[in-house]
Amino acid sequence: MRLHPTHTAAALAVVGLLAGCTMARTPTVTTPAITPSPTTTSSATPSASTTWTGEEAKINDQIQAYAAWLNVMYGAPNGPINDAPKYLTDVAPDNVQLAVQQQIINFYNDESKSSGTTIVTVSSIKPTTAGGYEVRVCADTSAVTVTNKQGQTVDTGPKRGAAVYTMKKGADAVWRIAGIQGVGTC
């Protein structure tokens, strides 16, 4: 059985992925730092064991915090949905913050349930000419089970999804996800 697009989006939102869709999200950083110039590049082919530094470390930490928040939100219907602005920003036309909040609400209104934890790995972080960053992530949902209101397990598709996050720094010097583009599997 395949999920309705809302359920699929909800299950994959744990990692911020929607195949073929663009969503905006921005992670939060608590300490300001100097943004590297657009000509700066991050280290070659990072892995799960990569040690990020500077702005890249803040971005990685923010993405991990966002993934943890989504794991909580999809596991508990009364979770801290109002914490979305800590991780996401609404930038037209995507308005990711609002879209993610609506997906979570729809997930619970449809009486769907999720258990397990999504693991998100940041594979690359690169500065953009617009002063933001482009981050490539891989989300492993193989430990996540989604059930419908009848308690039946729902097929949510591939268990490993790749996405590119667009990161923007807010006026408060915090990085937030401003865009998410699903780019297949990883």
mmCIF file of N, CA, C and O in Angstrom, residues 93-174:
data_model
loop_
_atom_site.group_PDB
_atom_site.id
_atom_site.type_symbol
_atom_site.label_atom_id
_atom_site.label_comp_id
_atom_site.label_asym_id
_atom_site.label_seq_id
_atom_site.Cartn_x
_atom_site.Cartn_y
_atom_site.Cartn_z
ATOM 1 N N PRO A 93 8.834 31.360 -2.739
ATOM 2 C CA PRO A 93 7.480 30.828 -2.811
ATOM 3 C C PRO A 93 7.270 29.560 -1.995
ATOM 4 O O PRO A 93 6.154 29.054 -1.915
ATOM 5 N N ASP A 94 8.314 29.017 -1.384
ATOM 6 C CA ASP A 94 8.202 27.705 -0.744
ATOM 7 C C ASP A 94 7.565 27.719 0.638
ATOM 8 O O ASP A 94 6.845 26.797 0.992
ATOM 9 N N ASN A 95 7.863 28.714 1.435
ATOM 10 C CA ASN A 95 7.300 28.826 2.777
ATOM 11 C C ASN A 95 7.381 27.501 3.539
ATOM 12 O O ASN A 95 6.386 26.959 3.990
ATOM 13 N N VAL A 96 8.597 26.997 3.662
ATOM 14 C CA VAL A 96 8.838 25.687 4.259
ATOM 15 C C VAL A 96 8.320 25.560 5.675
ATOM 16 O O VAL A 96 7.764 24.539 6.040
ATOM 17 N N GLN A 97 8.503 26.557 6.489
ATOM 18 C CA GLN A 97 8.049 26.471 7.875
ATOM 19 C C GLN A 97 6.560 26.143 7.926
ATOM 20 O O GLN A 97 6.152 25.203 8.597
ATOM 21 N N LEU A 98 5.768 26.895 7.219
ATOM 22 C CA LEU A 98 4.329 26.663 7.192
ATOM 23 C C LEU A 98 4.010 25.294 6.588
ATOM 24 O O LEU A 98 3.167 24.560 7.106
ATOM 25 N N ALA A 99 4.702 24.923 5.509
ATOM 26 C CA ALA A 99 4.449 23.645 4.853
ATOM 27 C C ALA A 99 4.726 22.470 5.788
ATOM 28 O O ALA A 99 3.930 21.526 5.865
ATOM 29 N N VAL A 100 5.826 22.517 6.522
ATOM 30 C CA VAL A 100 6.163 21.423 7.435
ATOM 31 C C VAL A 100 5.145 21.351 8.566
ATOM 32 O O VAL A 100 4.667 20.269 8.918
ATOM 33 N N GLN A 101 4.787 22.486 9.138
ATOM 34 C CA GLN A 101 3.790 22.486 10.206
ATOM 35 C C GLN A 101 2.462 21.902 9.707
ATOM 36 O O GLN A 101 1.831 21.107 10.400
ATOM 37 N N GLN A 102 2.049 22.274 8.510
ATOM 38 C CA GLN A 102 0.803 21.748 7.947
ATOM 39 C C GLN A 102 0.900 20.246 7.709
ATOM 40 O O GLN A 102 -0.062 19.519 7.957
ATOM 41 N N GLN A 103 2.047 19.757 7.237
ATOM 42 C CA GLN A 103 2.220 18.320 7.014
ATOM 43 C C GLN A 103 2.090 17.543 8.325
ATOM 44 O O GLN A 103 1.469 16.490 8.371
ATOM 45 N N ILE A 104 2.694 18.072 9.377
ATOM 46 C CA ILE A 104 2.625 17.405 10.675
ATOM 47 C C ILE A 104 1.183 17.372 11.177
ATOM 48 O O ILE A 104 0.693 16.339 11.629
ATOM 49 N N ILE A 105 0.489 18.491 11.069
ATOM 50 C CA ILE A 105 -0.909 18.552 11.503
ATOM 51 C C ILE A 105 -1.757 17.581 10.685
ATOM 52 O O ILE A 105 -2.566 16.825 11.234
ATOM 53 N N ASN A 106 -1.578 17.562 9.367
ATOM 54 C CA ASN A 106 -2.331 16.635 8.512
ATOM 55 C C ASN A 106 -2.025 15.186 8.859
ATOM 56 O O ASN A 106 -2.916 14.328 8.845
ATOM 57 N N PHE A 107 -0.779 14.885 9.151
ATOM 58 C CA PHE A 107 -0.362 13.535 9.528
ATOM 59 C C PHE A 107 -1.186 13.053 10.719
ATOM 60 O O PHE A 107 -1.728 11.948 10.710
ATOM 61 N N TYR A 108 -1.306 13.885 11.744
ATOM 62 C CA TYR A 108 -2.068 13.503 12.932
ATOM 63 C C TYR A 108 -3.567 13.584 12.713
ATOM 64 O O TYR A 108 -4.309 12.762 13.259
ATOM 65 N N ASN A 109 -4.046 14.533 11.914
ATOM 66 C CA ASN A 109 -5.477 14.592 11.609
ATOM 67 C C ASN A 109 -5.928 13.341 10.858
ATOM 68 O O ASN A 109 -7.073 12.906 11.000
ATOM 69 N N ASP A 110 -5.026 12.759 10.056
ATOM 70 C CA ASP A 110 -5.325 11.518 9.333
ATOM 71 C C ASP A 110 -5.150 10.293 10.224
ATOM 72 O O ASP A 110 -5.310 9.167 9.771
ATOM 73 N N GLU A 111 -4.803 10.518 11.491
ATOM 74 C CA GLU A 111 -4.589 9.468 12.486
ATOM 75 C C GLU A 111 -3.453 8.519 12.126
ATOM 76 O O GLU A 111 -3.455 7.354 12.497
ATOM 77 N N SER A 112 -2.459 9.043 11.421
ATOM 78 C CA SER A 112 -1.261 8.264 11.109
ATOM 79 C C SER A 112 -0.349 8.278 12.331
ATOM 80 O O SER A 112 -0.439 9.154 13.178
ATOM 81 N N LYS A 113 0.523 7.278 12.392
ATOM 82 C CA LYS A 113 1.481 7.192 13.496
ATOM 83 C C LYS A 113 2.839 6.834 12.932
ATOM 84 O O LYS A 113 2.954 6.159 11.920
ATOM 85 N N SER A 114 3.878 7.289 13.620
ATOM 86 C CA SER A 114 5.249 7.016 13.211
ATOM 87 C C SER A 114 6.046 6.573 14.422
ATOM 88 O O SER A 114 5.884 7.116 15.513
ATOM 89 N N SER A 115 6.904 5.573 14.218
ATOM 90 C CA SER A 115 7.826 5.168 15.272
ATOM 91 C C SER A 115 9.191 4.946 14.644
ATOM 92 O O SER A 115 9.303 4.686 13.449
ATOM 93 N N GLY A 116 10.218 5.075 15.452
ATOM 94 C CA GLY A 116 11.574 4.921 14.948
ATOM 95 C C GLY A 116 12.231 6.267 14.743
ATOM 96 O O GLY A 116 11.608 7.316 14.915
ATOM 97 N N THR A 117 13.488 6.227 14.362
ATOM 98 C CA THR A 117 14.276 7.440 14.227
ATOM 99 C C THR A 117 14.907 7.534 12.847
ATOM 100 O O THR A 117 15.485 6.565 12.366
ATOM 101 N N THR A 118 14.792 8.691 12.245
ATOM 102 C CA THR A 118 15.476 8.968 10.986
ATOM 103 C C THR A 118 16.872 9.463 11.312
ATOM 104 O O THR A 118 17.056 10.292 12.197
ATOM 105 N N ILE A 119 17.843 8.962 10.575
ATOM 106 C CA ILE A 119 19.230 9.393 10.721
ATOM 107 C C ILE A 119 19.576 10.270 9.525
ATOM 108 O O ILE A 119 19.438 9.847 8.379
ATOM 109 N N VAL A 120 20.016 11.490 9.786
ATOM 110 C CA VAL A 120 20.376 12.428 8.725
ATOM 111 C C VAL A 120 21.888 12.626 8.742
ATOM 112 O O VAL A 120 22.467 12.925 9.776
ATOM 113 N N THR A 121 22.495 12.454 7.573
ATOM 114 C CA THR A 121 23.931 12.650 7.420
ATOM 115 C C THR A 121 24.164 13.787 6.435
ATOM 116 O O THR A 121 23.601 13.785 5.339
ATOM 117 N N VAL A 122 24.956 14.749 6.842
ATOM 118 C CA VAL A 122 25.325 15.856 5.958
ATOM 119 C C VAL A 122 26.559 15.404 5.188
ATOM 120 O O VAL A 122 27.572 15.052 5.782
ATOM 121 N N SER A 123 26.472 15.425 3.853
ATOM 122 C CA SER A 123 27.609 14.972 3.051
ATOM 123 C C SER A 123 28.434 16.123 2.484
ATOM 124 O O SER A 123 29.620 15.946 2.235
ATOM 125 N N SER A 124 27.811 17.282 2.273
ATOM 126 C CA SER A 124 28.590 18.433 1.819
ATOM 127 C C SER A 124 27.896 19.728 2.205
ATOM 128 O O SER A 124 26.677 19.792 2.301
ATOM 129 N N ILE A 125 28.715 20.747 2.437
ATOM 130 C CA ILE A 125 28.237 22.090 2.770
ATOM 131 C C ILE A 125 29.068 23.051 1.935
ATOM 132 O O ILE A 125 30.282 23.104 2.082
ATOM 133 N N LYS A 126 28.382 23.792 1.050
ATOM 134 C CA LYS A 126 29.098 24.703 0.158
ATOM 135 C C LYS A 126 28.462 26.086 0.192
ATOM 136 O O LYS A 126 27.241 26.214 0.118
ATOM 137 N N PRO A 127 29.270 27.138 0.262
ATOM 138 C CA PRO A 127 28.726 28.495 0.219
ATOM 139 C C PRO A 127 28.154 28.807 -1.162
ATOM 140 O O PRO A 127 28.599 28.249 -2.161
ATOM 141 N N THR A 128 27.152 29.674 -1.187
ATOM 142 C CA THR A 128 26.553 30.113 -2.447
ATOM 143 C C THR A 128 26.918 31.574 -2.691
ATOM 144 O O THR A 128 27.355 32.275 -1.782
ATOM 145 N N THR A 129 26.710 32.017 -3.907
ATOM 146 C CA THR A 129 27.017 33.409 -4.246
ATOM 147 C C THR A 129 26.072 34.376 -3.546
ATOM 148 O O THR A 129 26.385 35.554 -3.418
ATOM 149 N N ALA A 130 24.937 33.900 -3.063
ATOM 150 C CA ALA A 130 23.964 34.765 -2.395
ATOM 151 C C ALA A 130 24.248 34.920 -0.897
ATOM 152 O O ALA A 130 23.454 35.514 -0.184
ATOM 153 N N GLY A 131 25.364 34.356 -0.411
ATOM 154 C CA GLY A 131 25.703 34.492 0.995
ATOM 155 C C GLY A 131 25.142 33.406 1.880
ATOM 156 O O GLY A 131 25.337 33.418 3.089
ATOM 157 N N GLY A 132 24.452 32.461 1.291
ATOM 158 C CA GLY A 132 23.930 31.341 2.059
ATOM 159 C C GLY A 132 24.799 30.121 1.851
ATOM 160 O O GLY A 132 25.957 30.217 1.455
ATOM 161 N N TYR A 133 24.235 28.980 2.123
ATOM 162 C CA TYR A 133 24.926 27.716 1.914
ATOM 163 C C TYR A 133 23.985 26.719 1.258
ATOM 164 O O TYR A 133 22.768 26.781 1.446
ATOM 165 N N GLU A 134 24.576 25.805 0.517
ATOM 166 C CA GLU A 134 23.853 24.689 -0.073
ATOM 167 C C GLU A 134 24.389 23.437 0.619
ATOM 168 O O GLU A 134 25.602 23.220 0.655
ATOM 169 N N VAL A 135 23.492 22.664 1.193
ATOM 170 C CA VAL A 135 23.884 21.503 1.976
ATOM 171 C C VAL A 135 23.238 20.253 1.384
ATOM 172 O O VAL A 135 22.026 20.207 1.180
ATOM 173 N N ARG A 136 24.050 19.261 1.121
ATOM 174 C CA ARG A 136 23.558 17.978 0.614
ATOM 175 C C ARG A 136 23.438 17.027 1.811
ATOM 176 O O ARG A 136 24.370 16.887 2.591
ATOM 177 N N VAL A 137 22.254 16.415 1.946
ATOM 178 C CA VAL A 137 22.001 15.496 3.054
ATOM 179 C C VAL A 137 21.486 14.163 2.539
ATOM 180 O O VAL A 137 20.933 14.076 1.436
ATOM 181 N N CYS A 138 21.670 13.151 3.367
ATOM 182 C CA CYS A 138 21.095 11.835 3.117
ATOM 183 C C CYS A 138 20.304 11.458 4.360
ATOM 184 O O CYS A 138 20.831 11.529 5.477
ATOM 185 N N ALA A 139 19.053 11.089 4.170
ATOM 186 C CA ALA A 139 18.187 10.712 5.280
ATOM 187 C C ALA A 139 17.878 9.226 5.184
ATOM 188 O O ALA A 139 17.377 8.751 4.172
ATOM 189 N N ASP A 140 18.197 8.516 6.243
ATOM 190 C CA ASP A 140 17.947 7.080 6.318
ATOM 191 C C ASP A 140 16.734 6.851 7.207
ATOM 192 O O ASP A 140 16.787 7.060 8.414
ATOM 193 N N THR A 141 15.627 6.436 6.595
ATOM 194 C CA THR A 141 14.386 6.184 7.329
ATOM 195 C C THR A 141 14.131 4.691 7.498
ATOM 196 O O THR A 141 13.006 4.278 7.783
ATOM 197 N N SER A 142 15.163 3.866 7.340
ATOM 198 C CA SER A 142 14.970 2.412 7.421
ATOM 199 C C SER A 142 14.491 1.955 8.798
ATOM 200 O O SER A 142 13.882 0.894 8.913
ATOM 201 N N ALA A 143 14.715 2.745 9.843
ATOM 202 C CA ALA A 143 14.260 2.388 11.186
ATOM 203 C C ALA A 143 12.905 3.017 11.524
ATOM 204 O O ALA A 143 12.429 2.900 12.646
ATOM 205 N N VAL A 144 12.270 3.666 10.547
ATOM 206 C CA VAL A 144 10.993 4.338 10.773
ATOM 207 C C VAL A 144 9.846 3.488 10.217
ATOM 208 O O VAL A 144 9.922 2.994 9.097
ATOM 209 N N THR A 145 8.795 3.352 11.022
ATOM 210 C CA THR A 145 7.582 2.660 10.582
ATOM 211 C C THR A 145 6.426 3.639 10.685
ATOM 212 O O THR A 145 6.234 4.284 11.721
ATOM 213 N N VAL A 146 5.657 3.750 9.603
ATOM 214 C CA VAL A 146 4.478 4.607 9.575
ATOM 215 C C VAL A 146 3.265 3.701 9.442
ATOM 216 O O VAL A 146 3.248 2.781 8.614
ATOM 217 N N THR A 147 2.249 3.964 10.276
ATOM 218 C CA THR A 147 1.004 3.203 10.198
ATOM 219 C C THR A 147 -0.158 4.157 9.977
ATOM 220 O O THR A 147 -0.119 5.316 10.385
ATOM 221 N N ASN A 148 -1.204 3.637 9.322
ATOM 222 C CA ASN A 148 -2.407 4.435 9.087
ATOM 223 C C ASN A 148 -3.365 4.285 10.265
ATOM 224 O O ASN A 148 -3.046 3.612 11.248
ATOM 225 N N LYS A 149 -4.544 4.903 10.176
ATOM 226 C CA LYS A 149 -5.479 4.878 11.305
ATOM 227 C C LYS A 149 -6.001 3.482 11.608
ATOM 228 O O LYS A 149 -6.471 3.224 12.703
ATOM 229 N N GLN A 150 -5.896 2.545 10.646
ATOM 230 C CA GLN A 150 -6.294 1.165 10.887
ATOM 231 C C GLN A 150 -5.161 0.352 11.513
ATOM 232 O O GLN A 150 -5.310 -0.822 11.796
ATOM 233 N N GLY A 151 -3.991 0.979 11.703
ATOM 234 C CA GLY A 151 -2.853 0.295 12.289
ATOM 235 C C GLY A 151 -2.018 -0.488 11.283
ATOM 236 O O GLY A 151 -1.089 -1.198 11.653
ATOM 237 N N GLN A 152 -2.326 -0.320 9.997
ATOM 238 C CA GLN A 152 -1.584 -1.028 8.954
ATOM 239 C C GLN A 152 -0.321 -0.255 8.605
ATOM 240 O O GLN A 152 -0.340 0.968 8.493
ATOM 241 N N THR A 153 0.776 -1.003 8.393
ATOM 242 C CA THR A 153 2.033 -0.376 7.988
ATOM 243 C C THR A 153 1.872 0.182 6.584
ATOM 244 O O THR A 153 1.311 -0.459 5.697
ATOM 245 N N VAL A 154 2.364 1.382 6.392
ATOM 246 C CA VAL A 154 2.247 2.079 5.118
ATOM 247 C C VAL A 154 3.610 2.093 4.418
ATOM 248 O O VAL A 154 4.635 2.364 5.046
ATOM 249 N N ASP A 155 3.609 1.785 3.124
ATOM 250 C CA ASP A 155 4.837 1.844 2.337
ATOM 251 C C ASP A 155 5.119 3.304 2.029
ATOM 252 O O ASP A 155 4.380 3.960 1.305
ATOM 253 N N THR A 156 6.211 3.817 2.575
ATOM 254 C CA THR A 156 6.565 5.231 2.380
ATOM 255 C C THR A 156 7.614 5.428 1.296
ATOM 256 O O THR A 156 8.122 6.526 1.121
ATOM 257 N N GLY A 157 7.943 4.370 0.576
ATOM 258 C CA GLY A 157 8.889 4.501 -0.534
ATOM 259 C C GLY A 157 10.315 4.208 -0.115
ATOM 260 O O GLY A 157 10.548 3.537 0.888
ATOM 261 N N PRO A 158 11.281 4.727 -0.879
ATOM 262 C CA PRO A 158 12.695 4.451 -0.606
ATOM 263 C C PRO A 158 13.074 4.821 0.825
ATOM 264 O O PRO A 158 12.602 5.817 1.359
ATOM 265 N N LYS A 159 13.940 4.026 1.410
ATOM 266 C CA LYS A 159 14.358 4.240 2.803
ATOM 267 C C LYS A 159 15.539 5.190 2.946
ATOM 268 O O LYS A 159 15.918 5.550 4.048
ATOM 269 N N ARG A 160 16.154 5.570 1.834
ATOM 270 C CA ARG A 160 17.265 6.525 1.871
ATOM 271 C C ARG A 160 17.000 7.593 0.820
ATOM 272 O O ARG A 160 16.975 7.303 -0.358
ATOM 273 N N GLY A 161 16.804 8.818 1.285
ATOM 274 C CA GLY A 161 16.512 9.919 0.384
ATOM 275 C C GLY A 161 17.553 11.017 0.470
ATOM 276 O O GLY A 161 18.043 11.340 1.549
ATOM 277 N N ALA A 162 17.902 11.560 -0.693
ATOM 278 C CA ALA A 162 18.870 12.665 -0.757
ATOM 279 C C ALA A 162 18.129 13.975 -0.982
ATOM 280 O O ALA A 162 17.096 14.009 -1.649
ATOM 281 N N ALA A 163 18.667 15.035 -0.417
ATOM 282 C CA ALA A 163 18.082 16.360 -0.611
ATOM 283 C C ALA A 163 19.178 17.407 -0.548
ATOM 284 O O ALA A 163 20.251 17.173 0.012
ATOM 285 N N VAL A 164 18.879 18.553 -1.138
ATOM 286 C CA VAL A 164 19.742 19.717 -1.034
ATOM 287 C C VAL A 164 18.966 20.770 -0.256
ATOM 288 O O VAL A 164 17.849 21.128 -0.632
ATOM 289 N N TYR A 165 19.544 21.215 0.849
ATOM 290 C CA TYR A 165 18.955 22.261 1.677
ATOM 291 C C TYR A 165 19.610 23.586 1.308
ATOM 292 O O TYR A 165 20.828 23.663 1.165
ATOM 293 N N THR A 166 18.798 24.621 1.215
ATOM 294 C CA THR A 166 19.300 25.977 1.057
ATOM 295 C C THR A 166 19.253 26.614 2.436
ATOM 296 O O THR A 166 18.197 26.660 3.068
ATOM 297 N N MET A 167 20.387 27.084 2.898
ATOM 298 C CA MET A 167 20.488 27.652 4.234
ATOM 299 C C MET A 167 20.621 29.168 4.153
ATOM 300 O O MET A 167 21.394 29.679 3.348
ATOM 301 N N LYS A 168 19.864 29.862 4.990
ATOM 302 C CA LYS A 168 19.920 31.331 5.073
ATOM 303 C C LYS A 168 20.137 31.725 6.522
ATOM 304 O O LYS A 168 19.575 31.125 7.432
ATOM 305 N N LYS A 169 20.938 32.755 6.708
ATOM 306 C CA LYS A 169 21.176 33.268 8.053
ATOM 307 C C LYS A 169 20.181 34.378 8.328
ATOM 308 O O LYS A 169 20.048 35.320 7.548
ATOM 309 N N GLY A 170 19.503 34.275 9.456
ATOM 310 C CA GLY A 170 18.530 35.282 9.839
ATOM 311 C C GLY A 170 19.187 36.502 10.455
ATOM 312 O O GLY A 170 20.391 36.533 10.727
ATOM 313 N N ALA A 171 18.390 37.531 10.709
ATOM 314 C CA ALA A 171 18.879 38.752 11.339
ATOM 315 C C ALA A 171 19.440 38.468 12.728
ATOM 316 O O ALA A 171 20.261 39.223 13.236
ATOM 317 N N ASP A 172 19.033 37.345 13.317
ATOM 318 C CA ASP A 172 19.527 36.946 14.633
ATOM 319 C C ASP A 172 20.810 36.117 14.543
ATOM 320 O O ASP A 172 21.245 35.532 15.528
ATOM 321 N N ALA A 173 21.399 36.049 13.338
ATOM 322 C CA ALA A 173 22.653 35.315 13.087
ATOM 323 C C ALA A 173 22.490 33.808 13.201
ATOM 324 O O ALA A 173 23.452 33.094 13.400
ATOM 325 N N VAL A 174 21.264 33.331 13.057
ATOM 326 C CA VAL A 174 20.978 31.898 13.133
ATOM 327 C C VAL A 174 20.716 31.357 11.732
ATOM 328 O O VAL A 174 19.952 31.947 10.971
#
